[in-house]
Amino acid sequence: DGRIVAMGSNEEVLNAQPGAETVDLEGKDVLPGFIDCHIHLLDNAIFEKRKALFGDAKCIEDVIEITKKFIKDNNIPEGEWVTGFGWDQEVFPDRQFPTCHQLDQISDKHPIMLDRRCGTICAANSMAMKIAGIDKNTPDPQGGELIRFEDGSPTGVMLESAMSLIGDCVPKIQDKLLLKDLLKFSFDEMVKYGVTVCHTEDFYSVGDKR
């Protein structure tokens, strides 16, 4: 029933439970289920299933095309938010942050928020900034910064706490069946790697806290 009932020599173990099935692991080790003390089960599934991912993006054009394909493949209707993760301007030829003008090439009918691989910088398109009420008169929040063009208008790139200006506008998941499906995806992924117990915190991604 999932419990270790005896340890010792082959003879001692076999005598402890006669008739038990014997499995030859050919020298491999047996380990108890791992416990992950800091994980985000829901966010893991959201990143894998509901975000455009830019691990292979080598330039801003790649980011644009990956996001366009993500919108098309997922039939995301106009007006619905599009999010993504993983771009890194350090691998781009010009090493420049994406701008709202470039993200507008993806769509001007979807609000878009794309996080850098560090998770502490994001880029947004013009529609997303309009929804968030961000313009040249928006002050930098404490602990964050809006990157700006020479005329003072925001480029769409937000650092640290400034990300919340956009992030707080992205709808959180409230559909309980969707939450269940996403969590099951992460459960299966954890068990696949031997993690059988975990401590998770996903409140920021859930719209209904009940």
Coordinates of N, CA and C in Angstrom, one line a residue:
D1 N 0.8 -1.2 0.0 CA 0.0 0.0 0.0 C 0.9 1.3 0.0
G2 N 2.0 1.2 -0.7 CA 2.8 2.4 -0.8 C 3.7 2.6 0.4
R3 N 3.9 1.6 1.3 CA 4.8 1.8 2.4 C 5.9 0.9 2.3
I4 N 7.1 1.3 2.9 CA 8.3 0.4 3.0 C 8.1 -0.4 4.2
V5 N 8.0 -1.7 4.1 CA 7.7 -2.6 5.2 C 8.9 -3.3 5.8
A6 N 10.0 -3.3 5.0 CA 11.2 -4.0 5.5 C 12.5 -3.5 4.7
M7 N 13.6 -3.5 5.4 CA 14.9 -3.2 4.7 C 15.9 -4.2 5.2
G8 N 16.9 -4.4 4.4 CA 18.0 -5.4 4.8 C 18.5 -6.1 3.7
S9 N 19.0 -7.3 4.0 CA 19.5 -8.2 2.9 C 18.4 -8.8 2.1
N10 N 18.8 -9.3 0.9 CA 17.7 -9.9 0.1 C 16.9 -11.0 0.9
E11 N 17.6 -11.8 1.7 CA 16.9 -12.8 2.4 C 15.9 -12.2 3.4
E12 N 16.4 -11.2 4.1 CA 15.5 -10.6 5.1 C 14.3 -9.9 4.5
V13 N 14.5 -9.3 3.4 CA 13.4 -8.6 2.7 C 12.4 -9.6 2.2
L14 N 12.9 -10.6 1.5 CA 12.0 -11.6 0.9 C 11.2 -12.4 1.9
N15 N 11.8 -12.6 3.1 CA 11.2 -13.4 4.1 C 10.1 -12.5 4.8
A16 N 10.3 -11.2 4.7 CA 9.3 -10.3 5.4 C 8.0 -10.3 4.7
Q17 N 7.9 -10.6 3.4 CA 6.6 -10.6 2.7 C 6.7 -11.7 1.6
P18 N 6.6 -12.9 2.0 CA 6.7 -14.0 1.0 C 5.7 -13.9 -0.1
G19 N 6.1 -14.2 -1.3 CA 5.3 -14.1 -2.4 C 5.1 -12.8 -3.1
A20 N 5.8 -11.8 -2.5 CA 5.7 -10.4 -3.1 C 6.4 -10.4 -4.5
E21 N 6.0 -9.6 -5.3 CA 6.6 -9.4 -6.7 C 8.0 -8.9 -6.5
T22 N 8.9 -9.5 -7.3 CA 10.3 -9.0 -7.3 C 10.6 -8.3 -8.6
V23 N 11.2 -7.1 -8.4 CA 11.6 -6.3 -9.6 C 13.1 -6.1 -9.6
D24 N 13.8 -6.5 -10.6 CA 15.3 -6.3 -10.7 C 15.5 -4.9 -11.4
L25 N 16.0 -3.9 -10.6 CA 16.2 -2.6 -11.1 C 17.6 -2.4 -11.8
E26 N 18.3 -3.5 -11.8 CA 19.6 -3.5 -12.6 C 20.6 -2.5 -12.1
G27 N 20.6 -2.3 -10.8 CA 21.6 -1.4 -10.2 C 21.1 0.0 -10.0
K28 N 19.9 0.3 -10.4 CA 19.4 1.6 -10.2 C 18.9 1.8 -8.8
D29 N 18.9 3.1 -8.4 CA 18.5 3.4 -7.0 C 17.0 3.6 -6.8
V30 N 16.5 3.3 -5.6 CA 15.1 3.6 -5.3 C 15.1 4.8 -4.3
L31 N 14.3 5.8 -4.7 CA 14.2 7.0 -3.8 C 12.7 7.2 -3.5
P32 N 12.5 7.8 -2.3 CA 11.1 8.2 -1.9 C 10.7 9.4 -2.8
G33 N 9.4 9.6 -2.9 CA 8.9 10.8 -3.6 C 9.5 12.1 -3.1
F34 N 9.8 12.9 -4.1 CA 10.4 14.2 -3.7 C 9.4 15.2 -3.2
I35 N 9.7 16.1 -2.4 CA 8.9 17.2 -1.9 C 9.5 18.5 -2.4
D36 N 8.7 19.2 -3.2 CA 9.1 20.6 -3.7 C 8.5 21.6 -2.7
C37 N 9.3 22.3 -2.0 CA 8.8 23.3 -1.0 C 8.5 24.6 -1.5
H38 N 8.7 24.9 -2.8 CA 8.4 26.2 -3.4 C 8.2 26.1 -4.8
I39 N 6.9 26.0 -5.2 CA 6.5 25.9 -6.6 C 5.2 26.6 -6.9
H40 N 4.9 26.9 -8.1 CA 3.7 27.5 -8.5 C 3.0 26.6 -9.6
L41 N 2.2 25.7 -9.0 CA 1.6 24.6 -9.9 C 0.8 25.3 -11.0
L42 N -0.1 26.2 -10.7 CA -0.9 26.8 -11.7 C -0.2 27.6 -12.7
D43 N 0.8 28.4 -12.1 CA 1.6 29.2 -13.1 C 2.4 28.4 -14.0
N44 N 2.9 27.2 -13.5 CA 3.6 26.3 -14.4 C 2.8 25.9 -15.6
A45 N 1.5 25.6 -15.4 CA 0.6 25.2 -16.4 C 0.2 26.4 -17.3
I46 N 0.0 27.5 -16.7 CA -0.3 28.7 -17.5 C 0.9 29.0 -18.5
F47 N 2.1 28.9 -18.0 CA 3.2 29.2 -18.8 C 3.3 28.2 -20.0
E48 N 3.0 27.0 -19.7 CA 3.2 25.9 -20.7 C 2.0 25.9 -21.7
K49 N 0.8 26.3 -21.2 CA -0.4 26.1 -22.0 C -1.0 27.4 -22.5
R50 N -0.8 28.5 -21.8 CA -1.6 29.7 -22.1 C -0.7 30.9 -22.4
K51 N 0.6 30.8 -22.6 CA 1.4 31.9 -22.9 C 2.3 31.6 -24.2
A52 N 2.5 32.6 -25.0 CA 3.5 32.5 -26.1 C 4.9 32.4 -25.4
L53 N 5.7 31.5 -25.9 CA 7.0 31.3 -25.3 C 8.1 31.6 -26.3
F54 N 9.1 32.4 -25.8 CA 10.1 32.9 -26.7 C 11.5 32.4 -26.5
G55 N 11.7 31.2 -26.0 CA 13.0 30.7 -25.7 C 13.8 30.6 -27.0
D56 N 13.2 30.4 -28.1 CA 14.0 30.3 -29.4 C 14.1 31.6 -30.2
A57 N 13.5 32.7 -29.6 CA 13.5 34.0 -30.3 C 14.9 34.6 -30.3
K58 N 15.4 34.9 -31.5 CA 16.8 35.5 -31.6 C 16.7 36.9 -32.1
C59 N 15.5 37.4 -32.3 CA 15.4 38.8 -32.7 C 13.9 39.2 -32.5
I60 N 13.6 40.5 -32.6 CA 12.3 41.0 -32.4 C 11.3 40.4 -33.4
E61 N 11.8 40.2 -34.6 CA 10.9 39.6 -35.7 C 10.5 38.2 -35.2
D62 N 11.3 37.4 -34.6 CA 10.9 36.1 -34.1 C 9.8 36.3 -33.0
V63 N 10.0 37.2 -32.1 CA 8.9 37.5 -31.1 C 7.6 37.8 -31.8
I64 N 7.6 38.6 -32.8 CA 6.4 39.0 -33.5 C 5.8 37.8 -34.1
E65 N 6.5 37.0 -34.8 CA 6.0 35.9 -35.5 C 5.5 34.8 -34.6
I66 N 6.2 34.5 -33.5 CA 5.8 33.5 -32.5 C 4.5 33.9 -31.9
T67 N 4.3 35.2 -31.6 CA 3.1 35.7 -30.9 C 1.9 35.7 -31.9
K68 N 2.2 36.0 -33.2 CA 1.1 35.9 -34.2 C 0.6 34.5 -34.3
K69 N 1.6 33.6 -34.4 CA 1.2 32.1 -34.5 C 0.4 31.7 -33.3
F70 N 0.8 32.1 -32.1 CA 0.2 31.8 -30.9 C -1.3 32.2 -30.9
I71 N -1.5 33.5 -31.3 CA -2.9 34.0 -31.4 C -3.7 33.2 -32.4
K72 N -3.1 32.8 -33.6 CA -3.8 32.1 -34.6 C -4.1 30.7 -34.1
D73 N -3.1 30.0 -33.5 CA -3.3 28.6 -33.1 C -4.3 28.4 -32.0
N74 N -4.4 29.5 -31.2 CA -5.3 29.4 -30.0 C -6.7 30.1 -30.3
N75 N -6.8 30.6 -31.5 CA -8.1 31.3 -31.9 C -8.5 32.3 -30.9
I76 N -7.5 33.2 -30.5 CA -7.8 34.2 -29.4 C -8.6 35.3 -30.1
P77 N -9.8 35.6 -29.6 CA -10.7 36.6 -30.2 C -10.1 38.0 -30.0
E78 N -10.5 38.9 -30.9 CA -10.1 40.3 -30.7 C -10.6 40.8 -29.4
G79 N -9.8 41.6 -28.8 CA -10.1 42.2 -27.5 C -9.6 41.4 -26.3
E80 N -9.3 40.1 -26.5 CA -8.8 39.3 -25.4 C -7.3 39.5 -25.2
W81 N -6.9 39.4 -24.0 CA -5.4 39.6 -23.7 C -4.6 38.5 -24.2
V82 N -3.4 38.9 -24.7 CA -2.4 37.9 -25.1 C -1.1 38.1 -24.3
T83 N -0.6 37.1 -23.7 CA 0.5 37.2 -22.8 C 1.6 36.2 -23.3
G84 N 2.9 36.5 -23.0 CA 4.0 35.7 -23.4 C 5.1 35.8 -22.4
F85 N 6.1 34.9 -22.6 CA 7.2 34.9 -21.6 C 8.5 34.4 -22.3
G86 N 9.6 35.0 -22.0 CA 10.9 34.4 -22.3 C 11.8 35.2 -23.3
W87 N 11.4 36.4 -23.8 CA 12.3 37.1 -24.7 C 13.5 37.6 -24.0
D88 N 14.6 37.8 -24.7 CA 15.8 38.4 -24.1 C 16.5 39.2 -25.1
Q89 N 16.5 40.5 -24.9 CA 17.0 41.5 -25.8 C 18.6 41.3 -26.0
E90 N 19.2 40.6 -25.0 CA 20.6 40.4 -25.1 C 21.0 39.5 -26.2
V91 N 20.1 38.7 -26.7 CA 20.5 37.8 -27.8 C 20.0 38.5 -29.2
F92 N 19.3 39.6 -29.1 CA 18.9 40.3 -30.3 C 20.1 41.0 -31.0
P93 N 20.2 41.1 -32.3 CA 21.3 41.8 -32.9 C 21.5 43.2 -32.4
D94 N 20.5 44.0 -32.2 CA 20.6 45.3 -31.7 C 20.6 45.5 -30.2
R95 N 20.3 44.4 -29.5 CA 20.2 44.4 -28.0 C 19.2 45.4 -27.5
Q96 N 18.2 45.7 -28.2 CA 17.3 46.7 -27.8 C 16.0 46.1 -27.3
F97 N 15.4 46.7 -26.3 CA 14.1 46.2 -25.8 C 13.0 46.4 -26.9
P98 N 12.1 45.5 -26.9 CA 10.9 45.6 -27.8 C 10.2 46.9 -27.5
T99 N 9.6 47.5 -28.4 CA 8.8 48.7 -28.2 C 7.3 48.5 -28.5
C100 N 6.4 49.4 -28.0 CA 5.0 49.2 -28.3 C 4.7 49.2 -29.8
H101 N 5.5 50.0 -30.5 CA 5.3 50.1 -32.0 C 5.6 48.8 -32.7
Q102 N 6.6 48.1 -32.2 CA 6.9 46.8 -32.7 C 5.8 45.7 -32.3
L103 N 5.4 45.8 -31.1 CA 4.4 44.9 -30.7 C 3.0 45.1 -31.3
D104 N 2.8 46.4 -31.7 CA 1.6 46.7 -32.5 C 1.5 46.0 -33.8
Q105 N 2.7 45.6 -34.3 CA 2.7 44.8 -35.6 C 2.1 43.4 -35.4
I106 N 2.1 43.0 -34.2 CA 1.5 41.7 -33.9 C 0.0 41.8 -34.0
S107 N -0.6 42.8 -33.3 CA -2.0 43.0 -33.4 C -2.3 44.4 -32.7
D108 N -3.2 45.1 -33.3 CA -3.7 46.3 -32.7 C -5.2 46.1 -32.2
K109 N -5.6 44.8 -32.2 CA -6.9 44.4 -31.8 C -6.9 43.6 -30.5
H110 N -5.7 43.2 -30.0 CA -5.5 42.5 -28.8 C -4.5 43.3 -27.9
P111 N -4.9 43.4 -26.6 CA -3.9 44.0 -25.6 C -2.8 42.9 -25.4
I112 N -1.6 43.3 -25.4 CA -0.5 42.3 -25.4 C 0.5 42.7 -24.3
M113 N 0.9 41.7 -23.5 CA 1.9 41.9 -22.4 C 2.9 40.7 -22.5
L114 N 4.1 41.0 -22.8 CA 5.1 40.0 -23.0 C 6.3 40.2 -22.0
D115 N 6.5 39.2 -21.1 CA 7.5 39.3 -20.1 C 8.8 38.8 -20.6
R116 N 9.9 39.5 -20.1 CA 11.3 39.1 -20.4 C 11.5 37.8 -19.6
R117 N 12.6 37.1 -20.0 CA 12.9 35.9 -19.3 C 13.2 36.0 -17.9
C118 N 13.6 37.2 -17.4 CA 13.9 37.4 -16.0 C 12.6 37.5 -15.1
G119 N 11.5 37.8 -15.8 CA 10.2 38.0 -15.1 C 10.1 39.3 -14.4
T120 N 11.0 40.2 -14.5 CA 11.0 41.5 -13.8 C 10.9 42.7 -14.8
I121 N 10.8 42.4 -16.1 CA 10.6 43.4 -17.2 C 9.6 42.9 -18.1
C122 N 8.7 43.8 -18.6 CA 7.7 43.4 -19.6 C 7.7 44.4 -20.7
A123 N 7.1 44.0 -21.8 CA 6.8 45.0 -22.9 C 5.4 44.8 -23.3
A124 N 4.7 46.0 -23.6 CA 3.3 46.0 -23.9 C 3.1 46.8 -25.2
N125 N 2.0 46.4 -25.8 CA 1.6 47.2 -27.0 C 0.7 48.4 -26.7
S126 N 0.4 49.2 -27.7 CA -0.3 50.4 -27.4 C -1.7 50.2 -26.8
M127 N -2.4 49.1 -27.3 CA -3.7 48.8 -26.8 C -3.7 48.5 -25.3
A128 N -2.7 47.7 -24.9 CA -2.6 47.3 -23.5 C -2.3 48.6 -22.6
M129 N -1.5 49.5 -23.1 CA -1.2 50.7 -22.3 C -2.4 51.6 -22.3
K130 N -3.2 51.6 -23.3 CA -4.4 52.4 -23.3 C -5.4 51.9 -22.3
I131 N -5.5 50.6 -22.2 CA -6.4 50.0 -21.2 C -6.0 50.3 -19.8
A132 N -4.6 50.3 -19.6 CA -4.1 50.5 -18.3 C -4.0 52.0 -18.0
G133 N -4.3 52.9 -19.0 CA -4.3 54.3 -18.7 C -2.9 54.9 -18.6
I134 N -1.9 54.2 -19.3 CA -0.5 54.7 -19.3 C -0.2 55.6 -20.4
D135 N 0.3 56.8 -20.1 CA 0.7 57.7 -21.2 C 1.9 58.5 -20.7
K136 N 2.3 59.6 -21.4 CA 3.5 60.3 -21.1 C 3.4 61.0 -19.7
N137 N 2.2 61.1 -19.2 CA 2.0 61.8 -17.9 C 2.0 60.8 -16.7
T138 N 2.1 59.5 -17.0 CA 2.1 58.5 -16.0 C 3.4 58.5 -15.2
P139 N 3.4 58.7 -13.9 CA 4.7 58.8 -13.2 C 5.3 57.4 -13.0
D140 N 6.6 57.3 -12.8 CA 7.2 56.0 -12.4 C 6.7 55.6 -11.0
P141 N 6.2 54.4 -10.8 CA 5.8 54.0 -9.5 C 7.1 53.7 -8.6
Q142 N 6.9 53.7 -7.3 CA 8.0 53.4 -6.4 C 8.5 52.0 -6.7
G143 N 9.8 51.9 -6.9 CA 10.4 50.6 -7.2 C 10.4 50.1 -8.6
G144 N 9.9 51.0 -9.5 CA 9.8 50.6 -10.9 C 10.1 51.8 -11.8
E145 N 10.1 51.5 -13.1 CA 10.4 52.5 -14.1 C 9.7 52.2 -15.4
L146 N 9.2 53.3 -16.1 CA 8.6 53.2 -17.4 C 9.7 53.7 -18.3
I147 N 10.2 52.8 -19.3 CA 11.2 53.3 -20.3 C 10.4 54.2 -21.2
R148 N 11.1 55.3 -21.6 CA 10.4 56.3 -22.4 C 11.2 56.7 -23.7
F149 N 10.4 57.1 -24.7 CA 11.0 57.7 -25.9 C 11.5 59.1 -25.6
E150 N 12.2 59.7 -26.5 CA 12.8 61.0 -26.3 C 11.8 62.1 -25.9
D151 N 10.5 61.9 -26.5 CA 9.5 62.9 -26.2 C 8.8 62.6 -24.9
G152 N 9.2 61.6 -24.1 CA 8.7 61.3 -22.8 C 7.5 60.3 -22.8
S153 N 7.1 59.9 -24.0 CA 6.0 58.9 -24.0 C 6.6 57.5 -23.8
P154 N 5.8 56.7 -23.1 CA 6.3 55.3 -22.8 C 6.6 54.4 -24.0
T155 N 7.6 53.7 -24.0 CA 8.0 52.7 -25.1 C 7.2 51.5 -24.9
G156 N 6.5 51.2 -23.8 CA 5.8 50.0 -23.5 C 6.7 49.0 -22.7
V157 N 7.9 49.4 -22.4 CA 8.8 48.6 -21.5 C 8.7 49.1 -20.1
M158 N 8.4 48.1 -19.2 CA 8.2 48.5 -17.8 C 9.1 47.6 -16.9
L159 N 9.8 48.2 -16.0 CA 10.8 47.5 -15.1 C 10.2 47.4 -13.7
E160 N 10.5 46.2 -13.2 CA 10.2 45.9 -11.8 C 8.7 46.2 -11.4
S161 N 8.5 47.0 -10.4 CA 7.1 47.2 -9.9 C 6.2 47.9 -11.0
A162 N 6.8 48.6 -12.0 CA 6.0 49.2 -13.0 C 5.2 48.2 -13.8
M163 N 5.7 46.9 -13.8 CA 5.0 45.8 -14.5 C 3.5 45.7 -14.0
S164 N 3.3 46.0 -12.8 CA 1.9 45.8 -12.2 C 0.9 46.8 -12.9
L165 N 1.4 47.9 -13.4 CA 0.5 48.8 -14.1 C -0.2 48.1 -15.2
I166 N 0.5 47.2 -15.9 CA -0.1 46.4 -17.0 C -0.7 45.1 -16.4
G167 N 0.1 44.4 -15.6 CA -0.2 43.1 -15.1 C -1.5 43.1 -14.3
D168 N -1.8 44.1 -13.6 CA -3.1 44.2 -12.8 C -4.3 44.3 -13.7
C169 N -4.1 44.6 -15.0 CA -5.2 44.7 -15.9 C -5.5 43.4 -16.6
V170 N -4.5 42.4 -16.6 CA -4.7 41.2 -17.3 C -5.7 40.3 -16.4
P171 N -6.8 39.9 -17.0 CA -7.8 39.1 -16.2 C -7.2 37.8 -15.6
K172 N -7.6 37.6 -14.4 CA -7.1 36.3 -13.8 C -8.2 35.2 -14.1
I173 N -7.7 34.0 -13.9 CA -8.6 32.8 -14.3 C -9.6 32.6 -13.2
Q174 N -10.9 32.5 -13.6 CA -12.0 32.2 -12.7 C -12.7 30.9 -13.0
D175 N -12.6 30.4 -14.2 CA -13.2 29.2 -14.6 C -12.7 28.0 -13.8
K176 N -13.5 27.5 -12.9 CA -12.9 26.4 -12.1 C -12.6 25.1 -12.8
L177 N -13.3 24.8 -13.9 CA -13.0 23.7 -14.7 C -11.6 23.9 -15.4
L178 N -11.4 25.1 -15.9 CA -10.1 25.4 -16.5 C -9.0 25.3 -15.5
L179 N -9.2 25.8 -14.3 CA -8.2 25.7 -13.2 C -7.9 24.2 -12.9
K180 N -8.9 23.4 -12.9 CA -8.7 22.0 -12.6 C -7.9 21.3 -13.7
D181 N -8.2 21.6 -15.0 CA -7.4 21.1 -16.1 C -6.0 21.5 -16.0
L182 N -5.7 22.8 -15.7 CA -4.4 23.3 -15.6 C -3.6 22.7 -14.5
L183 N -4.2 22.5 -13.3 CA -3.6 21.9 -12.2 C -3.3 20.4 -12.5
K184 N -4.2 19.7 -13.2 CA -3.9 18.3 -13.5 C -2.7 18.2 -14.4
F185 N -2.6 19.1 -15.4 CA -1.4 19.1 -16.2 C -0.1 19.2 -15.4
S186 N -0.1 20.1 -14.4 CA 1.1 20.3 -13.6 C 1.3 19.1 -12.7
F187 N 0.2 18.5 -12.1 CA 0.3 17.3 -11.3 C 1.0 16.2 -12.1
D188 N 0.6 16.0 -13.3 CA 1.2 14.9 -14.2 C 2.6 15.2 -14.4
E189 N 3.0 16.5 -14.7 CA 4.4 16.8 -14.9 C 5.2 16.6 -13.7
M190 N 4.7 16.9 -12.5 CA 5.5 16.7 -11.3 C 5.7 15.2 -11.0
V191 N 4.6 14.4 -11.1 CA 4.8 13.0 -10.9 C 5.8 12.3 -11.8
K192 N 5.8 12.9 -13.1 CA 6.7 12.3 -14.1 C 8.2 12.4 -13.6
Y193 N 8.4 13.5 -12.8 CA 9.8 13.7 -12.4 C 10.0 13.3 -10.9
G194 N 9.0 12.5 -10.3 CA 9.2 12.0 -9.0 C 8.8 12.9 -7.9
V195 N 8.2 14.0 -8.2 CA 7.7 14.9 -7.2 C 6.3 14.5 -6.8
T196 N 6.1 14.1 -5.5 CA 4.8 13.6 -5.1 C 4.1 14.5 -4.1
V197 N 4.8 15.4 -3.5 CA 4.3 16.4 -2.6 C 4.9 17.8 -2.9
C198 N 4.0 18.8 -2.9 CA 4.6 20.1 -3.1 C 3.8 21.2 -2.3
H199 N 4.5 22.3 -2.1 CA 3.9 23.5 -1.5 C 3.8 24.6 -2.6
T200 N 2.5 25.0 -2.9 CA 2.4 25.9 -4.0 C 1.6 27.1 -3.6
E201 N 1.9 28.2 -4.3 CA 1.2 29.5 -4.1 C 0.9 30.1 -5.5
D202 N -0.4 30.2 -5.8 CA -0.8 30.7 -7.1 C -1.9 31.7 -7.0
F203 N -2.0 32.4 -5.9 CA -3.1 33.3 -5.7 C -3.1 34.5 -6.7
Y204 N -2.0 34.9 -7.2 CA -1.9 36.0 -8.1 C -2.6 35.7 -9.5
S205 N -2.6 34.4 -9.8 CA -3.2 34.0 -11.1 C -4.6 33.6 -11.0
V206 N -5.2 33.6 -9.9 CA -6.6 33.2 -9.7 C -7.5 34.4 -9.4
G207 N -8.6 34.5 -10.2 CA -9.5 35.6 -10.0 C -10.4 35.4 -8.9
D208 N -10.9 34.2 -8.7 CA -11.8 33.9 -7.6 C -11.0 33.2 -6.5
K209 N -10.9 33.9 -5.4 CA -10.0 33.4 -4.3 C -10.7 32.3 -3.4
R210 N -12.0 32.1 -3.6 CA -12.7 31.1 -2.8 C -12.3 29.7 -3.0

